[in-house]
């Protein structure tokens, strides 16, 4: 009888422990990432862009896959190509681990005057044949709906006459990565690390860790 009671007590304790662990997991908050998690995702405004294949790209093209959006311009000397190279490493790691492979990387240009479809088509696939370059339509002026939805910020500043070259202006922009869920909603913003000399950068390890943590939590 005593052995039976002890066995039942042990079983009850095991069940209660399992329930407690499940409740802790169920009630746990969003993952801690290098950036900001948006528990209630934000819908993107209706937008219309062109991809580097010269095809229309709009909200419906975001459906069904998760996306990481990088932005910048093809003449960028440092952070843009470095970030895209890092994202290519992340893509390889995701594919090699065969987990959460429904991810697409988008590169949005903030310099559509120079970054034509032809230029994007030679620039973006250099990093990965799966990456998609995006540009606003030429007739669009000011911030596009896509930029406003994500909070993309960039400034084109005319150069003084003495400094003008073929470009005629300089480009400055923020450094963020935007994570969109499979409904095309903004789910998180990844922030760069900052070195001791003020340089901003991303690492494949942290992007991969944060992306998989988001997928583990949100599904």
XYZ file of N, CA and C in Angstrom:
657
model
N 0.838 -1.213 0.000
C 0.000 0.000 0.000
C 0.864 1.251 0.000
N 1.899 1.250 0.866
C 2.799 2.400 0.952
C 3.514 2.628 -0.378
N 3.952 1.518 -0.999
C 4.636 1.630 -2.291
C 3.704 2.234 -3.347
N 2.433 1.831 -3.273
C 1.458 2.355 -4.232
C 1.252 3.847 -4.049
N 1.142 4.278 -2.771
C 0.949 5.694 -2.478
C 2.155 6.518 -2.919
N 3.343 5.967 -2.677
C 4.573 6.665 -3.080
C 4.642 6.792 -4.597
N 4.228 5.729 -5.275
C 4.250 5.745 -6.736
C 3.263 6.770 -7.279
N 2.053 6.794 -6.653
C 1.045 7.756 -7.083
C 1.496 9.183 -6.801
N 2.140 9.387 -5.652
C 2.637 10.714 -5.305
C 3.691 11.168 -6.302
N 4.565 10.242 -6.650
C 5.619 10.565 -7.612
C 5.023 10.900 -8.972
N 3.996 10.122 -9.363
C 3.338 10.376 -10.644
C 2.644 11.728 -10.643
N 1.953 12.037 -9.519
C 1.264 13.326 -9.404
C 2.246 14.482 -9.483
N 3.383 14.319 -8.766
C 4.411 15.363 -8.782
C 4.961 15.561 -10.191
N 5.146 14.452 -10.907
C 5.660 14.526 -12.275
C 4.685 15.259 -13.182
N 3.400 14.930 -13.045
C 2.368 15.570 -13.855
C 2.288 17.065 -13.551
N 2.327 17.406 -12.255
C 2.246 18.814 -11.858
C 3.449 19.598 -12.355
N 4.611 18.949 -12.314
C 5.825 19.607 -12.818
C 5.708 19.872 -14.313
N 5.172 18.855 -15.024
C 4.992 19.018 -16.465
C 4.036 20.142 -16.784
N 2.941 20.237 -16.021
C 1.959 21.301 -16.230
C 2.590 22.661 -15.957
N 3.375 22.748 -14.888
C 4.011 24.014 -14.528
C 4.971 24.468 -15.615
N 5.756 23.519 -16.135
C 6.703 23.856 -17.202
C 5.954 24.338 -18.439
N 4.859 23.619 -18.775
C 4.057 24.015 -19.943
C 3.486 25.412 -19.765
N 2.998 25.715 -18.532
C 2.419 27.025 -18.286
C 3.476 28.114 -18.389
N 4.682 27.819 -17.857
C 5.757 28.807 -17.948
C 6.119 29.078 -19.388
N 6.145 28.005 -20.192
C 6.472 28.178 -21.598
C 5.371 28.935 -22.333
N 4.117 28.616 -21.975
C 2.996 29.248 -22.651
C 2.893 30.724 -22.303
N 3.258 31.071 -21.043
C 3.124 32.442 -20.584
C 4.398 33.253 -20.763
N 5.411 32.640 -21.338
C 6.666 33.360 -21.514
C 6.476 34.474 -22.521
N 7.211 35.557 -22.331
C 7.093 36.694 -23.223
C 7.853 36.475 -24.512
N 7.824 37.478 -25.398
C 8.554 37.397 -26.661
C 10.049 37.212 -26.417
N 10.764 36.662 -27.365
C 12.193 36.418 -27.177
C 12.981 37.722 -27.101
N 14.105 37.666 -26.404
C 15.006 38.806 -26.347
C 15.907 38.758 -27.570
N 15.862 39.807 -28.361
C 16.656 39.852 -29.578
C 17.466 41.136 -29.622
N 18.364 41.208 -30.589
C 19.127 42.441 -30.822
C 18.238 43.382 -31.637
N 17.266 43.971 -30.944
C 16.306 44.812 -31.635
C 15.000 44.864 -30.884
N 13.912 44.996 -31.626
C 12.590 45.164 -31.027
C 11.619 44.150 -31.606
N 10.932 43.435 -30.735
C 9.881 42.508 -31.151
C 8.543 43.243 -31.092
N 7.709 43.041 -32.106
C 6.386 43.656 -32.143
C 5.357 42.547 -31.907
N 4.898 42.377 -30.660
C 3.976 41.275 -30.338
C 2.715 41.267 -31.198
N 2.142 42.456 -31.410
C 1.003 42.575 -32.326
C 1.535 43.175 -33.619
N 1.759 42.343 -34.635
C 2.436 42.817 -35.847
C 1.672 43.924 -36.559
N 2.433 44.778 -37.248
C 1.859 45.918 -37.954
C 1.704 45.597 -39.435
N 0.519 45.842 -39.958
C 0.265 45.609 -41.379
C 0.997 46.652 -42.217
N 1.447 46.247 -43.377
C 2.082 47.189 -44.291
C 1.009 47.878 -45.134
N 1.252 49.131 -45.435
C 0.336 49.868 -46.309
C 0.373 49.262 -47.712
N -0.648 49.560 -48.489
C -0.670 49.076 -49.865
C 0.439 49.762 -50.663
N 1.327 48.970 -51.233
C 2.445 49.538 -51.970
C 2.595 48.844 -53.327
N 3.329 49.494 -54.219
C 3.600 48.912 -55.530
C 5.037 49.250 -55.913
N 5.862 48.214 -56.044
C 7.273 48.373 -56.374
C 7.593 47.543 -57.615
N 8.853 47.552 -58.010
C 9.337 46.731 -59.116
C 10.539 45.936 -58.610
N 10.590 44.636 -58.912
C 11.745 43.848 -58.472
C 12.847 43.879 -59.530
N 13.966 43.235 -59.226
C 15.115 43.328 -60.137
C 14.932 42.476 -61.396
N 13.799 41.779 -61.492
C 13.441 41.077 -62.731
C 12.492 41.920 -63.579
N 12.291 43.173 -63.132
C 11.386 44.107 -63.802
C 9.935 43.623 -63.753
N 9.578 43.004 -62.634
C 8.209 42.544 -62.395
C 7.601 43.348 -61.256
N 6.286 43.509 -61.299
C 5.615 44.211 -60.213
C 5.750 43.423 -58.913
N 5.883 44.162 -57.826
C 5.999 43.549 -56.505
C 5.152 44.368 -55.552
N 4.134 43.701 -54.957
C 3.258 44.409 -54.028
C 2.973 43.561 -52.798
N 1.977 43.942 -52.027
C 1.682 43.285 -50.757
C 1.434 41.790 -50.899
N 0.793 41.388 -51.982
C 0.485 39.965 -52.137
C 1.747 39.119 -52.276
N 2.830 39.728 -52.735
C 4.078 38.987 -52.889
C 4.762 38.706 -51.555
N 4.267 39.314 -50.486
C 4.817 39.058 -49.152
C 4.112 37.888 -48.468
N 2.994 37.451 -49.040
C 2.200 36.398 -48.409
C 2.871 35.030 -48.539
N 2.832 34.274 -47.453
C 3.277 32.886 -47.502
C 4.718 32.644 -47.106
N 5.526 33.685 -47.054
C 6.921 33.543 -46.631
C 7.268 34.617 -45.607
N 8.237 34.314 -44.760
C 8.813 35.328 -43.901
C 9.856 36.073 -44.720
N 10.075 37.347 -44.385
C 11.048 38.152 -45.119
C 11.934 38.942 -44.155
N 13.175 39.110 -44.547
C 14.051 40.080 -43.907
C 14.338 41.152 -44.952
N 14.048 42.393 -44.598
C 14.226 43.505 -45.522
C 15.457 44.313 -45.121
N 16.418 44.405 -46.036
C 17.560 45.304 -45.891
C 17.359 46.452 -46.862
N 17.981 47.586 -46.581
C 17.830 48.705 -47.514
C 19.120 49.513 -47.592
N 19.252 50.241 -48.700
C 20.454 51.023 -48.933
C 20.540 51.376 -50.402
N 21.762 51.339 -50.957
C 21.926 51.659 -52.383
C 23.161 50.940 -52.902
N 23.202 50.701 -54.190
C 24.243 49.831 -54.749
C 25.634 50.457 -54.733
N 25.725 51.793 -54.707
C 27.027 52.456 -54.639
C 27.545 52.575 -53.207
N 26.796 52.089 -52.256
C 27.205 52.142 -50.847
C 28.548 51.420 -50.684
N 29.521 52.063 -50.064
C 30.856 51.476 -49.994
C 31.081 50.473 -48.868
N 30.188 50.428 -47.891
C 30.510 49.601 -46.726
C 29.340 48.800 -46.159
N 28.437 49.466 -45.429
C 27.432 48.738 -44.661
C 26.483 47.922 -45.530
N 26.100 48.429 -46.711
C 25.132 47.711 -47.548
C 25.690 46.379 -48.068
N 26.833 46.383 -48.757
C 27.354 45.099 -49.229
C 27.746 44.162 -48.093
N 28.244 44.736 -46.994
C 28.618 43.888 -45.847
C 27.395 43.200 -45.267
N 26.307 43.949 -45.124
C 25.078 43.374 -44.567
C 24.506 42.299 -45.478
N 24.508 42.533 -46.780
C 23.994 41.535 -47.714
C 24.858 40.273 -47.706
N 26.158 40.441 -47.556
C 27.044 39.270 -47.466
C 26.746 38.480 -46.197
N 26.476 39.182 -45.113
C 26.121 38.516 -43.854
C 24.789 37.778 -44.000
N 23.821 38.409 -44.655
C 22.514 37.764 -44.851
C 22.639 36.531 -45.747
N 23.590 36.549 -46.666
C 23.834 35.361 -47.493
C 24.340 34.211 -46.622
N 25.163 34.524 -45.623
C 25.628 33.502 -44.678
C 24.464 32.951 -43.864
N 23.573 33.860 -43.451
C 22.393 33.432 -42.685
C 21.540 32.485 -43.524
N 21.337 32.829 -44.772
C 20.549 31.985 -45.668
C 21.164 30.596 -45.786
N 22.469 30.524 -45.948
C 23.146 29.231 -46.059
C 22.963 28.399 -44.798
N 23.050 29.064 -43.636
C 22.894 28.338 -42.376
C 21.476 27.811 -42.215
N 20.501 28.610 -42.608
C 19.101 28.181 -42.524
C 18.861 26.969 -43.419
N 19.365 27.038 -44.634
C 19.176 25.941 -45.579
C 19.904 24.682 -45.122
N 21.090 24.838 -44.550
C 21.852 23.667 -44.106
C 21.190 22.993 -42.914
N 20.499 23.786 -42.085
C 19.807 23.223 -40.923
C 18.378 22.787 -41.238
N 17.918 23.115 -42.440
C 16.575 22.707 -42.909
C 15.470 23.087 -41.936
N 15.580 24.271 -41.351
C 14.557 24.743 -40.417
C 14.165 26.176 -40.759
N 12.864 26.417 -40.826
C 12.342 27.747 -41.138
C 12.931 28.273 -42.447
N 12.899 27.435 -43.453
C 13.502 27.779 -44.744
C 12.617 28.677 -45.604
N 11.413 28.984 -45.124
C 10.507 29.848 -45.885
C 10.852 31.323 -45.651
N 12.117 31.645 -45.797
C 12.602 33.005 -45.605
C 13.118 33.563 -46.923
N 12.754 34.801 -47.229
C 13.255 35.496 -48.402
C 13.889 36.808 -47.958
N 14.993 37.135 -48.577
C 15.686 38.395 -48.256
C 15.390 39.412 -49.357
N 14.969 40.600 -48.948
C 14.669 41.688 -49.876
C 15.674 42.816 -49.664
N 16.141 43.398 -50.765
C 16.998 44.580 -50.684
C 16.277 45.724 -51.382
N 15.914 46.741 -50.601
C 15.169 47.890 -51.119
C 16.118 49.063 -51.315
N 16.165 49.608 -52.528
C 17.044 50.739 -52.772
C 16.380 52.061 -52.408
N 17.151 52.916 -51.737
C 16.663 54.259 -51.420
C 17.196 55.264 -52.439
N 17.843 54.756 -53.491
C 18.405 55.597 -54.535
C 17.905 55.143 -55.912
N 16.588 55.249 -56.131
C 16.013 54.720 -57.382
C 16.469 55.464 -58.642
N 16.955 56.695 -58.480
C 17.406 57.436 -59.659
C 18.595 56.744 -60.330
N 19.498 56.216 -59.498
C 20.674 55.547 -60.054
C 20.515 54.028 -60.076
N 19.797 53.500 -59.073
C 19.645 52.042 -58.997
C 18.490 51.588 -59.878
N 18.772 51.507 -61.139
C 17.783 51.028 -62.096
C 17.564 49.527 -61.915
N 16.553 49.019 -62.570
C 16.300 47.580 -62.541
C 17.521 46.821 -63.062
N 18.134 47.345 -64.112
C 19.304 46.694 -64.698
C 20.461 46.646 -63.703
N 20.645 47.743 -62.974
C 21.739 47.784 -62.008
C 21.481 46.837 -60.837
N 20.241 46.821 -60.373
C 19.883 45.896 -59.288
C 20.028 44.444 -59.729
N 19.716 44.178 -60.986
C 19.756 42.799 -61.484
C 21.173 42.245 -61.550
N 22.167 43.127 -61.603
C 23.550 42.656 -61.595
C 24.148 42.707 -60.193
N 23.560 43.530 -59.324
C 24.100 43.722 -57.969
C 23.571 42.687 -56.976
N 22.253 42.560 -56.893
C 21.642 41.724 -55.854
C 21.996 40.243 -55.984
N 21.907 39.631 -57.176
C 22.226 38.192 -57.285
C 23.688 37.857 -56.983
N 24.556 38.862 -56.970
C 25.953 38.621 -56.612
C 26.050 38.017 -55.215
N 25.149 38.406 -54.334
C 25.166 37.915 -52.957
C 24.414 36.601 -52.822
N 23.285 36.476 -53.502
C 22.512 35.236 -53.507
C 21.517 35.276 -54.656
N 21.383 34.177 -55.333
C 20.419 34.108 -56.437
C 18.981 34.150 -55.924
N 18.800 33.953 -54.617
C 17.461 33.975 -54.040
C 17.039 35.360 -53.564
N 17.989 36.267 -53.409
C 17.657 37.606 -52.931
C 16.852 38.357 -53.997
N 16.006 39.265 -53.528
C 15.171 40.046 -54.440
C 15.456 41.528 -54.230
N 15.837 42.205 -55.316
C 16.036 43.647 -55.268
C 14.743 44.364 -55.576
N 14.484 45.453 -54.876
C 13.252 46.215 -55.056
C 13.555 47.690 -55.256
N 12.794 48.322 -56.137
C 12.939 49.749 -56.368
C 11.563 50.374 -56.551
N 11.403 51.628 -56.107
C 10.133 52.312 -56.371
C 10.003 52.591 -57.860
N 8.793 52.825 -58.291
C 8.594 53.223 -59.679
C 9.201 54.614 -59.894
N 9.702 54.856 -61.068
C 10.425 56.098 -61.342
C 9.583 57.348 -61.092
N 8.279 57.238 -61.317
C 7.452 58.435 -61.185
C 7.110 58.760 -59.733
N 7.471 57.881 -58.807
C 7.155 58.117 -57.406
C 8.150 59.095 -56.795
N 7.652 60.054 -56.043
C 8.503 61.021 -55.364
C 8.235 60.969 -53.865
N 9.242 61.321 -53.064
C 9.069 61.289 -51.623
C 9.075 59.867 -51.092
N 8.745 59.727 -49.830
C 8.751 58.406 -49.208
C 7.587 57.569 -49.739
N 7.874 56.343 -50.090
C 6.838 55.447 -50.594
C 6.076 54.814 -49.441
N 4.939 54.202 -49.757
C 4.143 53.515 -48.736
C 4.953 52.400 -48.083
N 5.805 51.742 -48.857
C 6.648 50.675 -48.331
C 7.607 51.238 -47.284
N 8.214 52.374 -47.565
C 9.134 53.005 -46.617
C 8.406 53.433 -45.351
N 7.248 54.030 -45.525
C 6.497 54.509 -44.363
C 6.054 53.356 -43.474
N 5.688 52.237 -44.082
C 5.222 51.089 -43.308
C 6.314 50.535 -42.400
N 7.543 50.564 -42.882
C 8.638 49.965 -42.123
C 9.436 50.988 -41.321
N 9.325 52.247 -41.680
C 10.120 53.257 -40.997
C 11.480 53.461 -41.639
N 11.594 53.154 -42.934
C 12.848 53.344 -43.663
C 13.101 54.834 -43.830
N 14.317 55.246 -43.512
C 14.668 56.652 -43.619
C 15.944 56.813 -44.435
N 15.925 57.748 -45.373
C 17.101 58.046 -46.188
C 17.030 59.497 -46.636
N 18.210 60.080 -46.856
C 18.286 61.476 -47.292
C 19.252 61.572 -48.462
N 18.800 62.228 -49.539
C 19.656 62.511 -50.685
C 20.042 63.987 -50.607
N 21.338 64.254 -50.499
C 21.817 65.626 -50.313
C 22.627 66.079 -51.522
N 22.203 67.151 -52.201
C 22.967 67.648 -53.354
C 24.387 68.020 -52.931
N 25.356 67.697 -53.768
C 26.748 68.025 -53.480
C 27.060 69.445 -53.936
N 27.972 70.127 -53.252
C 28.412 71.442 -53.728
C 28.980 71.321 -55.138
N 28.896 72.387 -55.888
C 29.324 72.364 -57.285
C 30.739 71.851 -57.434
N 31.630 72.232 -56.516
C 33.039 71.838 -56.611
C 33.241 70.345 -56.384
N 32.280 69.704 -55.685
C 32.421 68.283 -55.346
C 31.598 67.388 -56.252
N 30.858 67.981 -57.139
C 29.949 67.177 -57.950
C 30.718 66.264 -58.901
N 30.267 65.019 -58.951
C 30.772 64.091 -59.950
C 29.559 63.584 -60.725
N 29.641 62.394 -61.252
C 28.490 61.899 -62.014
C 27.274 61.677 -61.132
N 27.499 61.574 -59.833
C 26.395 61.292 -58.925
C 25.576 62.550 -58.657
N 26.258 63.617 -58.323
C 25.548 64.868 -58.085
C 24.967 65.010 -56.690
N 24.902 63.936 -55.940
C 24.349 63.998 -54.589
C 24.897 62.835 -53.761
N 24.807 63.001 -52.448
C 25.230 61.934 -51.543
C 23.988 61.275 -50.945
N 24.150 60.059 -50.471
C 23.044 59.300 -49.888
C 23.404 58.896 -48.466
N 22.521 59.178 -47.555
C 22.688 58.696 -46.177
C 21.402 57.983 -45.777
N 21.540 56.936 -44.979
C 20.357 56.154 -44.603
C 20.571 55.451 -43.270
N 19.485 55.024 -42.682
C 19.557 54.293 -41.428
C 20.063 52.877 -41.652
N 20.324 52.201 -40.539
C 20.840 50.827 -40.615
C 19.965 49.942 -39.740
N 18.983 49.319 -40.345
C 18.071 48.404 -39.645
C 17.730 47.255 -40.583
N 17.310 46.153 -40.009
C 16.737 45.048 -40.761
C 15.319 44.835 -40.253
N 14.389 44.640 -41.183
C 12.985 44.480 -40.812
C 12.543 43.046 -41.080
N 11.909 42.456 -40.088
C 11.431 41.074 -40.209
C 9.922 41.096 -40.401
N 9.472 40.551 -41.533
C 8.047 40.474 -41.837
C 7.584 39.034 -41.718
N 6.428 38.826 -41.106
C 5.900 37.469 -40.971
C 5.236 37.016 -42.269
N 4.675 35.823 -42.250
C 4.132 35.244 -43.488
C 2.843 35.909 -43.958
N 2.306 36.841 -43.158
C 1.150 37.629 -43.603
C 1.590 38.991 -44.137
N 2.903 39.185 -44.240
C 3.412 40.453 -44.742
C 3.342 41.574 -43.729
N 3.308 41.218 -42.440
C 3.224 42.207 -41.372
C 4.584 42.378 -40.704
N 4.860 43.580 -40.233
C 6.117 43.851 -39.542
C 6.088 43.199 -38.166
N 6.988 42.234 -37.955
C 7.010 41.459 -36.717
C 8.155 41.851 -35.789
N 9.252 42.353 -36.358
C 10.405 42.729 -35.531
C 11.340 43.629 -36.325
N 12.138 44.381 -35.598
C 13.183 45.215 -36.189
C 14.503 44.811 -35.554
N 15.473 44.447 -36.387
C 16.795 44.057 -35.896
C 17.734 45.246 -35.970
N 18.391 45.527 -34.870
C 19.316 46.657 -34.805
C 20.753 46.165 -34.936
N 21.624 46.991 -35.515
C 23.025 46.577 -35.649
C 23.778 46.708 -34.338
N 24.876 46.010 -34.251
C 25.812 46.228 -33.153
C 26.676 47.425 -33.511
N 27.318 48.006 -32.509
C 28.166 49.171 -32.731
C 29.538 48.908 -32.121
N 30.567 49.036 -32.948
C 31.930 48.791 -32.479
C 32.434 49.989 -31.668
N 33.608 49.843 -31.085
C 34.171 50.906 -30.248
C 34.433 52.195 -31.032
N 34.647 52.068 -32.344
C 34.892 53.269 -33.148
C 33.622 53.818 -33.790
N 32.463 53.263 -33.392
C 31.181 53.769 -33.878
C 30.654 53.104 -35.130
N 31.386 52.112 -35.647
C 30.938 51.413 -36.851
C 29.759 50.508 -36.531
N 28.724 50.555 -37.358
C 27.555 49.699 -37.181
C 27.687 48.456 -38.050
N 27.312 47.312 -37.502
C 27.469 46.071 -38.251
C 26.525 44.997 -37.722
N 26.262 44.018 -38.578
C 25.479 42.843 -38.213
C 26.385 41.622 -38.293
N 26.047 40.599 -37.532
C 26.752 39.325 -37.633
C 25.756 38.233 -37.987
N 26.214 37.252 -38.743
C 25.343 36.158 -39.155
C 24.829 35.383 -37.948
N 25.685 35.224 -36.942
C 25.305 34.446 -35.758
C 24.100 35.061 -35.053
N 24.141 36.389 -34.873
C 23.043 37.033 -34.142
C 21.769 37.119 -34.980
N 21.905 37.379 -36.259
C 20.702 37.416 -37.103
C 20.041 36.044 -37.115
N 20.845 34.999 -37.281
C 20.289 33.648 -37.299
C 19.634 33.318 -35.958
N 20.308 33.667 -34.870
C 19.753 33.401 -33.538
C 18.434 34.129 -33.350
N 18.389 35.402 -33.733
C 17.170 36.188 -33.534
C 16.041 35.714 -34.441
N 16.367 35.391 -35.689
C 15.342 34.912 -36.622
C 14.723 33.601 -36.135
N 15.550 32.644 -35.735
C 15.010 31.359 -35.266
C 14.247 31.524 -33.952
N 14.682 32.460 -33.109
C 13.959 32.716 -31.852
C 12.569 33.274 -32.164
N 12.493 34.158 -33.131
C 11.193 34.711 -33.539
C 10.292 33.623 -34.103
N 10.864 32.751 -34.920
C 10.072 31.677 -35.509
C 9.631 30.664 -34.445
N 10.501 30.388 -33.492
C 10.126 29.477 -32.401
C 8.931 30.032 -31.625
N 8.908 31.339 -31.461
C 7.865 31.972 -30.653
C 6.572 32.188 -31.444
N 6.707 32.723 -32.663
C 5.518 33.094 -33.425
C 5.049 31.998 -34.383
N 5.898 31.012 -34.636
C 5.495 29.918 -35.489
C 5.861 30.117 -36.941
